[in-house]
Amino acid sequence: MRLANRFFLAAAAVLLVAYVAAWFLFGLDAIGIAVESAVFGVILILLWPATRLAARRIEAEVDQAREAVDRIASGDLDPSGSPAAAGPVGSLNRAIDRMAGEVRDRVAQSERESSDLRILFDGLEDGLAFIDRDGLVSLCNPAFERWAGRDVSPGVRIGTLFRSPRVIHAVSAARRGESTTVEVELGEHTVLMSTRPHRSGAVIVLHDLTVMRRLEGVRRDFVANVSHELKTPLTSVVGFAEALSEGGLDAGHARDFARRILVNATRMRHLVEDLLDLSLLESGSWSPEPQPVSVGAVALEVWETLSPRVRGEEVTLDVSGTREPAYADADAIRQVLRNLLDNAARYSDDDPNIAVGIRSDGEFQRVEVTDRGPGIPSVHVERVFERFYRVDPARSRARGGTGLGLAIVKHFVEAHGGQVGIDSALGSGTTVWFTLPVAAAIADEETVDVPA
């Protein structure tokens, strides 16, 4: 009730001043003074409950405003729901409610943005972590935990997560205000680590370079292999051509040198053609144009087109199995069978019989090309579909192979949605198999029932 007392005392002081002023200004006599004093007393008596009532109302409105502020301070940003009074205090309450609404909207927007940033932070493929001034991890994403190989809780020292001295030195440099970018080896991976200063600590970003470095290695090996494959026949061509250009050779030697030049030039042409085919397949710019194809008929056709030198007079081909057509690109299947039959014929010295077996499970055809040659040791079976991989490099080059045939076969088959594999053992011959969709199964899938 302090406010009521203050109101009452203030009003009484005003009345007292008015009473004294009237006394002196109007020169009141005894009766006038008595009347004035009576009026003054009545006004004071009536003023006391009036000031208490006004003060109580104002205190209630102020309490309402204070409660609203306390509620906002405690985090409750919902509107009060109680009707605001009129006057200045009511205006204050309404202003507080508007402020609470604006704060609520901004908090909701901040939470949405924080959620979006967290999703982005957690979804990064690169490892990201914040390190404080003491070298402790304050925040990191799941990718960073994968590099660390464990769950990382805030407060873990960076030195306990990575034993590489380069990581520790880079973080220390960032805490001194220096930005660094270095490659480090984390297990079997090559990682590009970037560190930047941040609030007296550091930010670490780990980017995986393993695939890139592996591709660079593949590219170097590829260039080296192509250079080596071209160098040998090119050297022979240059040597025989120089001998022919110098003259002095009889007709027999000249024909022999010309034949050798032709053989080596043909070998280089085949290598370049295979490289172009492989490049086209790996780039993804080629796609099959499937149609019903009889694989057995294509095998016999390809066999007839092979060079007699490759086939040999004693080498025979036996085609057996289903005549049900596959659904495939005819030109691609010709090239697949040409490569497989060419390989089989080149390695059929001991037993000249080559077999092509075709069987179907109703959905896919399995085509097997089998020779009775020397076979492949088990340690080499998994790698024969790699580019330029040869089980016996010297023998393969002597027989005219480019080392790319099986890689091309694999790409052609997989482009049809099929699979390819090899079964072989040393001294037991080799079977290369691949699968193709059955034409009838594709036709059934494309058939649409028309309702009556």
PDB file of C-alpha atoms in Angstrom, residues 16 29 31 139 170 203 230-232 237 250 299 318 383 451:
ATOM      1  CA  LEU A  16      -3.055  22.010   2.578  1.00  0.00           C
ATOM      2  CA  ASP A  29     -12.925  35.268   9.386  1.00  0.00           C
ATOM      3  CA  ILE A  31     -16.687  31.323  10.398  1.00  0.00           C
ATOM      4  CA  LEU A 139      32.417 -29.649 -31.506  1.00  0.00           C
ATOM      5  CA  ALA A 170      49.068 -28.060 -37.788  1.00  0.00           C
ATOM      6  CA  VAL A 203      39.060 -25.292 -37.099  1.00  0.00           C
ATOM      7  CA  LEU A 230      53.195 -49.313 -78.404  1.00  0.00           C
ATOM      8  CA  LYS A 231      56.953 -49.105 -77.993  1.00  0.00           C
ATOM      9  CA  THR A 232      57.660 -52.763 -78.776  1.00  0.00           C
ATOM     10  CA  VAL A 237      58.406 -51.324 -87.499  1.00  0.00           C
ATOM     11  CA  ASP A 250      66.856 -59.760-101.869  1.00  0.00           C
ATOM     12  CA  ALA A 299      29.109 -67.140 -82.153  1.00  0.00           C
ATOM     13  CA  ASP A 318      31.051 -76.505 -80.770  1.00  0.00           C
ATOM     14  CA  ARG A 383      42.500 -59.622 -61.939  1.00  0.00           C
ATOM     15  CA  PRO A 451      -9.240 -54.339 -69.907  1.00  0.00           C
TER      16      PRO A 451
END
